């Protein structure tokens, strides 16, 4: 069969790589892809943007593609699955209605409250004056969130009244995130350890994926500005078997049930960002209607089951009969970013050492912001690569991943040197 993967990041490289490993797959096309996807066995890129829904539809019809897998949130929120379904095509992801779980924070907060799913207390505002007044009286710290999609940047933690006021003004006055800031959510600050929980949903049944945890802050010790994610590992010891059971019962099942009650049979990947406090309650910080990036890279590196079979089972509403098998060894991925990310950075630097993973099947360099030009691979974004290693322990995976990192370089490459430190500490205590 022929599969299309939509997107161009590290997550899409890992998806395309995992799908291409299936004996059932003849070819994977990635639109628009990156230098890493194009170089992968059985995979090629076609230069159509992930947001060009009509262009992608034409591609699938012309190339007789059997299945489309959507990587990023924007086309899902814009309704790519609705368009493909209406054309009679198999497309894996939620409809625009389901993708609202990521597309609107205010919708999600109201949904969580209505279905009694644990989350932080909140208020939402379309009137800037009312939001500013609440910023003067809410408890501190507080969290100000733009309602719509803001490429992971629309969340500001305010420690003082001035910071809360500035955050509201930035979103609602300056429109720093465009229309995404027409509405804001101001929510209570939660304390605890963050964790991610991802699953495949078939409208009714839930197949949990291996657990994972990412590091969102740019700098070591989880300091510095928030990013899309600077590294991740799987499994995440913070989600032990008992906690996974709780997350299923208290978050995932009521969410899928709630969606069903609201008339939505959610199909696709669902990602819950959680804060687990001292009381052990898993509280929802956010939902994503897609896999996480970079979490997908270490998660899929551990997947032994054919990913095409899992996606087919979900599209055919057969997940209750399906199991996923995982490599028991931990995998850890370190993101190599362009110096300056997430603010301004250069593009077009030549990358060396990209074949450092070629001799060992426990190592893999997934590409994100890269492009091929005149036989060279150049940097083409903020997050450029994710170096992943499987190890006997998380400490071993960490040391092998950094061994790989140290063989790759370009001018002003940047990475954190402590990815996985919490899991390593737990493992050695
Ligand atoms: P979100 O995109 O909603 O997950 O927010 C991005 C990041 O902001 C999260 O990964 C958390 O680190 C932080 N965050 C969001 N909401 C809260 C909250 N209510 N309390 C504490 N931290 C939060
Ligand atoms: N790594 C976090 C995300 O994909 O949203």
Coordinates of C-alpha atoms and ligand atoms in Angstrom, one line a residue:
X1 CA 0.0 0.0 0.0
X2 CA 0.9 3.7 -0.4
X3 CA 0.8 6.0 2.6
X4 CA 0.9 9.8 2.8
X5 CA 2.3 11.5 5.9
X6 CA 1.5 15.1 6.3
X7 CA 4.0 17.4 8.0
X8 CA 7.7 18.1 8.1
X9 CA 9.0 17.8 11.6
X10 CA 10.8 15.2 13.7
X11 CA 7.5 13.6 14.6
X12 CA 6.7 13.1 10.8
X13 CA 10.2 11.6 10.2
X14 CA 9.5 9.1 12.9
X15 CA 6.0 8.3 11.6
X16 CA 7.3 7.9 8.1
X17 CA 10.2 5.7 9.2
X18 CA 7.9 3.5 11.3
X19 CA 5.3 3.2 8.6
X20 CA 7.9 2.4 5.9
X21 CA 9.2 -0.5 8.1
X22 CA 5.8 -2.3 7.5
X23 CA 6.1 -5.2 5.0
X24 CA 2.6 -4.1 3.8
X25 CA 3.9 -0.7 2.7
X26 CA 5.3 -0.2 -0.8
X27 CA 5.9 3.6 -0.5
X28 CA 5.5 6.5 2.0
X29 CA 5.2 10.0 0.6
X30 CA 5.8 12.9 3.0
X31 CA 4.4 16.3 2.3
X32 CA 6.4 18.4 2.5
X33 CA 8.9 16.4 4.6
X34 CA 12.5 17.2 5.3
X35 CA 16.0 16.0 4.2
X36 CA 15.7 13.0 6.6
X37 CA 12.4 11.7 5.3
X38 CA 13.5 12.0 1.7
X39 CA 16.6 9.9 2.4
X40 CA 14.7 7.1 4.2
X41 CA 14.2 3.8 2.5
X42 CA 10.9 3.5 0.6
X43 CA 10.1 7.2 1.4
X44 CA 10.1 10.3 -0.8
X45 CA 9.0 13.9 -0.3
X46 CA 6.5 15.9 -2.4
X47 CA 6.6 19.7 -1.9
X48 CA 3.0 20.4 -0.8
X49 CA 2.5 22.3 2.4
X50 CA 0.8 20.7 5.4
X51 CA -1.8 23.4 5.3
X52 CA -2.7 23.1 1.6
X53 CA -5.7 20.7 2.1
X54 CA -6.9 20.8 -1.5
X55 CA -3.4 20.3 -2.8
X56 CA -3.0 17.2 -0.5
X57 CA -6.4 15.9 -1.6
X58 CA -5.4 16.1 -5.3
X59 CA -2.1 14.4 -4.5
X60 CA -3.8 11.5 -2.8
X61 CA -6.3 11.1 -5.6
X62 CA -3.7 11.3 -8.4
X63 CA -1.2 9.0 -6.7
X64 CA -3.9 6.5 -5.5
X65 CA -2.7 6.7 -1.9
X66 CA -4.5 4.3 0.4
X67 CA -4.0 6.0 3.8
X68 CA -3.1 9.4 5.0
X69 CA -1.6 10.1 8.4
X70 CA -1.7 13.7 9.7
X71 CA 1.3 14.8 11.9
X72 CA 0.6 18.4 13.0
X73 CA -2.4 20.0 14.6
X74 CA -3.1 22.9 12.1
X75 CA -4.5 20.8 9.2
X76 CA -6.6 18.8 11.7
X77 CA -8.1 21.9 13.3
X78 CA -8.7 23.2 9.8
X79 CA -10.7 20.1 8.9
X80 CA -8.4 18.0 6.6
X81 CA -10.0 14.8 7.9
X82 CA -13.5 16.1 7.2
X83 CA -12.5 17.0 3.6
X84 CA -10.8 13.6 3.0
X85 CA -13.7 11.6 4.5
X86 CA -16.2 13.5 2.4
X87 CA -14.1 12.4 -0.6
X88 CA -14.2 8.7 0.6
X89 CA -10.6 8.6 1.6
X90 CA -8.9 6.9 4.6
X91 CA -7.3 9.6 6.7
X92 CA -6.1 9.1 10.3
X93 CA -6.8 11.9 12.8
X94 CA -9.8 13.6 14.4
X95 CA -12.3 15.8 12.5
X96 CA -12.3 19.5 13.0
X97 CA -14.9 19.1 15.8
X98 CA -12.6 16.5 17.6
X99 CA -9.5 18.7 17.1
X100 CA -11.2 21.5 19.1
X101 CA -9.6 19.7 22.1
X102 CA -6.4 21.3 20.9
X103 CA -7.8 24.2 18.8
X104 CA -9.6 25.9 21.7
X105 CA -8.4 26.0 25.3
X106 CA -11.7 27.6 26.4
X107 CA -13.7 24.8 24.7
X108 CA -11.5 22.2 26.4
X109 CA -11.8 23.8 29.9
X110 CA -15.6 23.9 29.6
X111 CA -15.6 20.3 28.3
X112 CA -13.4 19.1 31.2
X113 CA -15.5 20.8 33.8
X114 CA -18.8 19.5 32.3
X115 CA -17.5 15.9 32.3
X116 CA -15.8 16.1 35.7
X117 CA -12.3 15.5 34.5
X118 CA -9.6 16.9 36.8
X119 CA -8.1 20.2 35.6
X120 CA -7.1 23.6 37.1
X121 CA -9.8 26.0 38.0
X122 CA -10.2 28.8 35.4
X123 CA -12.2 31.7 33.9
X124 CA -12.3 32.7 30.2
X125 CA -12.7 36.1 28.7
X126 CA -13.5 37.8 25.4
X127 CA -13.6 41.2 27.0
X128 CA -10.0 42.6 27.7
X129 CA -11.3 44.9 30.5
X130 CA -12.8 41.9 32.3
X131 CA -9.6 39.9 31.8
X132 CA -7.5 42.7 33.2
X133 CA -9.8 43.1 36.2
X134 CA -9.5 39.4 36.9
X135 CA -5.7 39.6 36.6
X136 CA -5.8 42.0 39.5
X137 CA -7.7 39.7 41.8
X138 CA -6.8 36.1 40.9
X139 CA -4.4 34.1 43.1
X140 CA -0.7 34.2 42.0
X141 CA 1.1 32.7 40.2
X142 CA -1.5 32.4 37.5
X143 CA -1.5 31.1 34.0
X144 CA -2.7 33.1 31.0
X145 CA -3.4 31.2 27.9
X146 CA -4.4 32.3 24.4
X147 CA -7.5 30.3 23.4
X148 CA -6.4 29.3 19.9
X149 CA -3.4 27.7 18.3
X150 CA -0.2 29.6 19.0
X151 CA 2.5 27.2 18.0
X152 CA 3.1 26.2 21.6
X153 CA 3.9 29.8 22.6
X154 CA 0.4 31.0 23.8
X155 CA 0.9 30.1 27.5
X156 CA 2.4 32.6 30.0
X157 CA 3.0 31.9 33.7
X158 CA 2.6 35.2 35.6
X159 CA 4.2 35.5 39.0
X160 CA 3.1 39.1 39.6
X161 CA 0.0 41.2 38.8
X162 CA 2.2 43.2 36.4
X163 CA 3.1 40.1 34.5
X164 CA -0.5 38.9 34.4
X165 CA -1.6 42.3 33.1
X166 CA 1.2 42.3 30.5
X167 CA 0.2 38.8 29.4
X168 CA -3.4 39.8 28.8
X169 CA -2.3 42.9 27.0
X170 CA 0.1 41.0 24.8
X171 CA -2.6 38.5 23.8
X172 CA -5.7 40.6 23.6
X173 CA -4.3 44.1 23.0
X174 CA -1.1 43.6 20.8
X175 CA -2.6 40.4 19.2
X176 CA 0.8 38.8 19.5
X177 CA -0.8 35.4 18.6
X178 CA -3.3 36.9 16.1
X179 CA -6.9 35.7 16.4
X180 CA -5.8 33.0 18.8
X181 CA -5.8 35.7 21.5
X182 CA -9.4 37.0 20.9
X183 CA -10.3 34.9 23.9
X184 CA -8.0 34.1 26.8
X185 CA -8.2 31.5 29.6
X186 CA -6.8 32.5 33.0
X187 CA -6.2 29.4 35.1
X188 CA -4.9 28.4 38.5
X189 CA -1.3 27.5 38.7
X190 CA -0.7 23.8 39.4
X191 CA 2.3 22.4 41.2
X192 CA 3.7 18.9 40.6
X193 CA 5.5 16.8 38.0
X194 CA 4.4 17.0 34.4
X195 CA 3.9 14.0 32.3
X196 CA 2.4 13.2 28.9
X197 CA 0.0 10.4 28.1
X198 CA -0.7 9.4 24.5
X199 CA -3.1 7.0 23.0
X200 CA -4.7 5.9 19.8
X201 CA -8.5 6.2 19.8
X202 CA -11.0 4.5 17.5
X203 CA -14.1 6.5 18.4
X204 CA -14.7 4.3 21.4
X205 CA -11.8 2.2 22.5
X206 CA -8.4 3.5 23.7
X207 CA -5.0 1.9 23.1
X208 CA -2.5 3.6 25.3
X209 CA 0.9 4.1 23.8
X210 CA 4.2 3.7 25.7
X211 CA 4.5 6.5 28.3
X212 CA 6.9 9.4 27.7
X213 CA 8.1 12.7 29.1
X214 CA 9.5 15.7 27.3
X215 CA 11.5 18.7 28.5
X216 CA 9.8 21.9 27.3
X217 CA 12.2 24.4 28.7
X218 CA 15.2 25.4 26.5
X219 CA 17.9 25.3 29.1
X220 CA 19.3 22.8 31.6
X221 CA 17.5 22.3 34.9
X222 CA 14.2 23.0 33.0
X223 CA 15.0 26.8 32.9
X224 CA 14.7 29.4 30.2
X225 CA 11.9 30.0 27.7
X226 CA 9.3 27.4 26.8
X227 CA 9.9 25.5 23.5
X228 CA 8.2 22.8 21.5
X229 CA 10.4 20.3 23.4
X230 CA 14.1 19.9 23.7
X231 CA 14.2 16.2 24.3
X232 CA 12.1 13.3 25.5
X233 CA 12.3 9.7 26.8
X234 CA 10.1 6.7 27.0
X235 CA 9.0 5.1 29.3
X236 CA 8.3 7.9 31.9
X237 CA 8.8 6.5 35.4
X238 CA 6.5 9.1 36.8
X239 CA 3.7 7.2 35.1
X240 CA 4.0 3.8 36.7
X241 CA 1.4 1.1 36.1
X242 CA -0.9 2.4 38.9
X243 CA -0.8 5.9 37.6
X244 CA -1.4 4.8 34.0
X245 CA -4.5 3.0 35.3
X246 CA -5.6 6.2 37.0
X247 CA -5.0 8.3 33.9
X248 CA -7.1 5.9 31.8
X249 CA -9.9 5.9 34.3
X250 CA -9.9 9.5 35.4
X251 CA -8.9 11.3 32.2
X252 CA -8.8 9.2 29.0
X253 CA -12.0 7.2 29.4
X254 CA -14.2 10.0 30.6
X255 CA -12.8 12.2 27.7
X256 CA -13.7 9.7 25.0
X257 CA -17.1 9.0 26.7
X258 CA -17.7 12.8 27.0
X259 CA -16.9 13.3 23.4
X260 CA -19.3 10.5 22.4
X261 CA -22.0 12.0 24.6
X262 CA -21.4 15.3 22.7
X263 CA -21.8 13.4 19.4
X264 CA -18.1 13.1 18.5
X265 CA -16.5 9.7 17.9
X266 CA -12.9 10.8 18.2
X267 CA -10.5 8.9 16.0
X268 CA -6.8 9.5 15.9
X269 CA -4.0 10.1 18.3
X270 CA -4.9 11.9 21.5
X271 CA -2.2 13.4 23.8
X272 CA -3.0 14.5 27.3
X273 CA -0.5 16.9 29.0
X274 CA -0.8 16.2 32.7
X275 CA 0.3 17.7 36.0
X276 CA 0.6 15.1 38.8
X277 CA 0.6 16.8 42.2
X278 CA 1.4 15.4 45.7
X279 CA -2.2 14.2 46.0
X280 CA -1.5 11.9 43.0
X281 CA -4.4 13.3 41.0
X282 CA -3.6 13.5 37.3
X283 CA -4.9 17.0 36.2
X284 CA -5.2 17.9 32.5
X285 CA -3.0 20.9 31.5
X286 CA -3.9 20.5 27.8
X287 CA -4.9 18.1 25.1
X288 CA -3.2 17.8 21.7
X289 CA -5.1 16.1 18.9
X290 CA -1.8 14.6 17.5
X291 CA 1.3 12.9 18.7
X292 CA 3.9 14.9 20.6
X293 CA 7.1 16.1 19.1
X294 CA 9.8 15.1 20.2
X295 CA 8.0 12.3 22.3
X296 CA 7.0 10.4 19.1
X297 CA 10.7 9.8 18.2
X298 CA 11.6 7.7 21.3
X299 CA 8.1 6.2 21.5
X300 CA 8.1 4.9 18.0
X301 CA 11.7 3.8 18.3
X302 CA 10.4 1.3 20.9
X303 CA 7.3 0.1 18.9
X304 CA 7.6 -3.5 17.8
X305 CA 4.1 -3.8 16.4
X306 CA 3.4 -2.7 12.8
X307 CA 2.2 0.9 13.0
X308 CA 0.0 0.4 9.9
X309 CA -1.9 -2.4 11.7
X310 CA -2.5 -0.1 14.7
X311 CA -3.8 2.7 12.5
X312 CA -5.9 0.4 10.4
X313 CA -7.4 -1.1 13.5
X314 CA -8.4 2.4 14.8
X315 CA -9.9 3.4 11.5
X316 CA -11.9 0.1 11.4
X317 CA -13.0 0.5 15.0
X318 CA -11.2 -2.6 16.0
X319 CA -8.9 -1.4 18.7
X320 CA -10.4 -3.5 21.5
X321 CA -8.9 -6.5 19.8
X322 CA -5.5 -4.9 19.3
X323 CA -2.4 -4.8 21.4
X324 CA 0.9 -2.9 20.9
X325 CA 4.2 -4.5 21.7
X326 CA 7.1 -2.3 23.0
X327 CA 10.8 -2.9 23.3
X328 CA 11.2 -3.0 27.1
X329 CA 14.4 -1.0 26.8
X330 CA 14.2 2.8 27.4
X331 CA 14.7 5.2 24.5
X332 CA 15.9 8.8 24.9
X333 CA 16.0 11.5 22.3
X334 CA 18.0 14.8 22.5
X335 CA 16.9 17.7 20.2
X336 CA 19.7 19.6 18.4
X337 CA 18.4 23.1 17.8
X338 CA 19.7 26.2 16.1
X339 CA 21.4 28.6 18.5
X340 CA 18.9 31.3 19.4
X341 CA 15.8 29.1 19.2
X342 CA 12.9 29.6 20.2
X343 CA 13.6 33.3 19.3
X344 CA 15.6 34.3 16.2
X345 CA 18.1 31.9 14.7
X346 CA 20.0 31.4 11.4
X347 CA 19.1 28.9 8.8
X348 CA 21.2 27.3 6.0
X349 CA 24.2 26.0 8.0
X350 CA 25.7 22.8 6.6
X351 CA 25.4 19.9 9.1
X352 CA 28.1 17.3 9.4
X353 CA 28.1 13.8 11.0
X354 CA 24.6 12.8 9.9
X355 CA 25.6 9.2 9.2
X356 CA 26.8 8.6 12.8
X357 CA 23.7 6.4 13.4
X358 CA 24.2 4.2 10.3
X359 CA 26.2 1.4 11.9
X360 CA 24.0 0.7 14.9
X361 CA 20.3 -0.1 14.9
X362 CA 20.0 1.1 18.5
X363 CA 20.7 4.7 17.3
X364 CA 18.7 6.9 15.0
X365 CA 18.9 10.6 13.9
X366 CA 15.5 11.9 13.1
X367 CA 15.4 15.1 11.1
X368 CA 13.1 18.1 11.8
X369 CA 14.2 21.5 10.4
X370 CA 16.5 20.3 7.6
X371 CA 16.6 20.6 3.8
X372 CA 18.8 19.1 1.1
X373 CA 20.6 21.5 -1.3
X374 CA 23.3 20.6 -3.8
X375 CA 24.0 17.3 -2.0
X376 CA 24.4 19.0 1.4
X377 CA 22.0 18.8 4.3
X378 CA 21.4 22.3 5.7
X379 CA 19.6 23.6 8.8
X380 CA 16.1 24.9 8.0
X381 CA 14.4 25.6 11.3
X382 CA 14.7 26.0 15.1
X383 CA 14.6 22.3 16.1
X384 CA 16.8 20.6 13.6
X385 CA 17.5 17.0 14.6
X386 CA 16.6 14.5 17.4
X387 CA 19.3 12.0 18.3
X388 CA 17.6 8.9 19.7
X389 CA 19.2 5.9 21.4
X390 CA 17.8 2.7 22.9
X391 CA 19.7 1.6 26.0
X392 CA 19.7 -1.1 28.7
X393 CA 18.8 1.6 31.3
X394 CA 17.7 5.2 30.9
X395 CA 21.2 6.2 31.9
X396 CA 22.6 4.0 29.2
X397 CA 20.2 5.4 26.6
X398 CA 21.1 8.9 27.7
X399 CA 24.8 8.3 27.4
X400 CA 24.4 6.7 24.0
X401 CA 22.2 9.5 22.7
X402 CA 24.8 12.1 23.8
X403 CA 27.5 10.0 22.1
X404 CA 25.5 10.4 18.9
X405 CA 24.9 14.1 19.6
X406 CA 28.7 14.6 19.9
X407 CA 29.3 13.3 16.4
X408 CA 26.9 15.8 14.7
X409 CA 27.6 19.5 14.4
X410 CA 27.1 22.8 12.6
X411 CA 27.8 26.4 13.3
X412 CA 25.9 27.5 16.5
X413 CA 24.3 24.1 17.3
X414 CA 22.6 24.0 20.7
X415 CA 21.3 21.3 22.9
X416 CA 20.5 20.6 26.6
X417 CA 23.0 18.2 28.2
X418 CA 20.6 16.9 30.8
X419 CA 17.7 15.3 28.9
X420 CA 16.2 12.6 31.1
X421 CA 17.8 13.7 34.4
X422 CA 14.7 13.0 36.5
X423 CA 14.3 9.5 35.1
X424 CA 18.1 8.8 35.6
X425 CA 17.8 10.1 39.2
X426 CA 14.8 7.8 39.9
X427 CA 16.6 4.9 38.3
X428 CA 19.7 5.2 40.5
X429 CA 17.8 5.8 43.8
Ligands
LIG1 P1 0.0 24.0 27.7 O1 0.3 24.3 26.3 O2 -1.3 24.3 28.2 O3 0.4 22.5 28.1 O4 1.1 24.8 28.6 C1 2.4 24.8 28.3 C2 3.2 24.6 29.6 O5 2.8 25.6 30.5 C3 2.9 23.3 30.3 O6 3.7 22.3 29.8 C4 3.2 23.6 31.7 O7 4.6 23.5 31.9 C5 2.8 25.1 31.8 N1 1.4 25.1 32.4 C6 0.3 25.2 31.7 N2 -0.8 25.3 32.5 C7 -0.3 25.3 33.7 C8 -0.9 25.4 35.0 N3 -2.2 25.5 35.2 N4 -0.1 25.3 36.1 C9 1.2 25.2 36.0 N5 1.9 25.2 34.8 C10 1.1 25.2 33.7
LIG2 N1 6.3 18.2 23.0 C1 5.1 18.7 23.3 C2 4.1 18.8 22.2 O1 4.3 18.1 21.1 O2 3.1 19.4 22.3

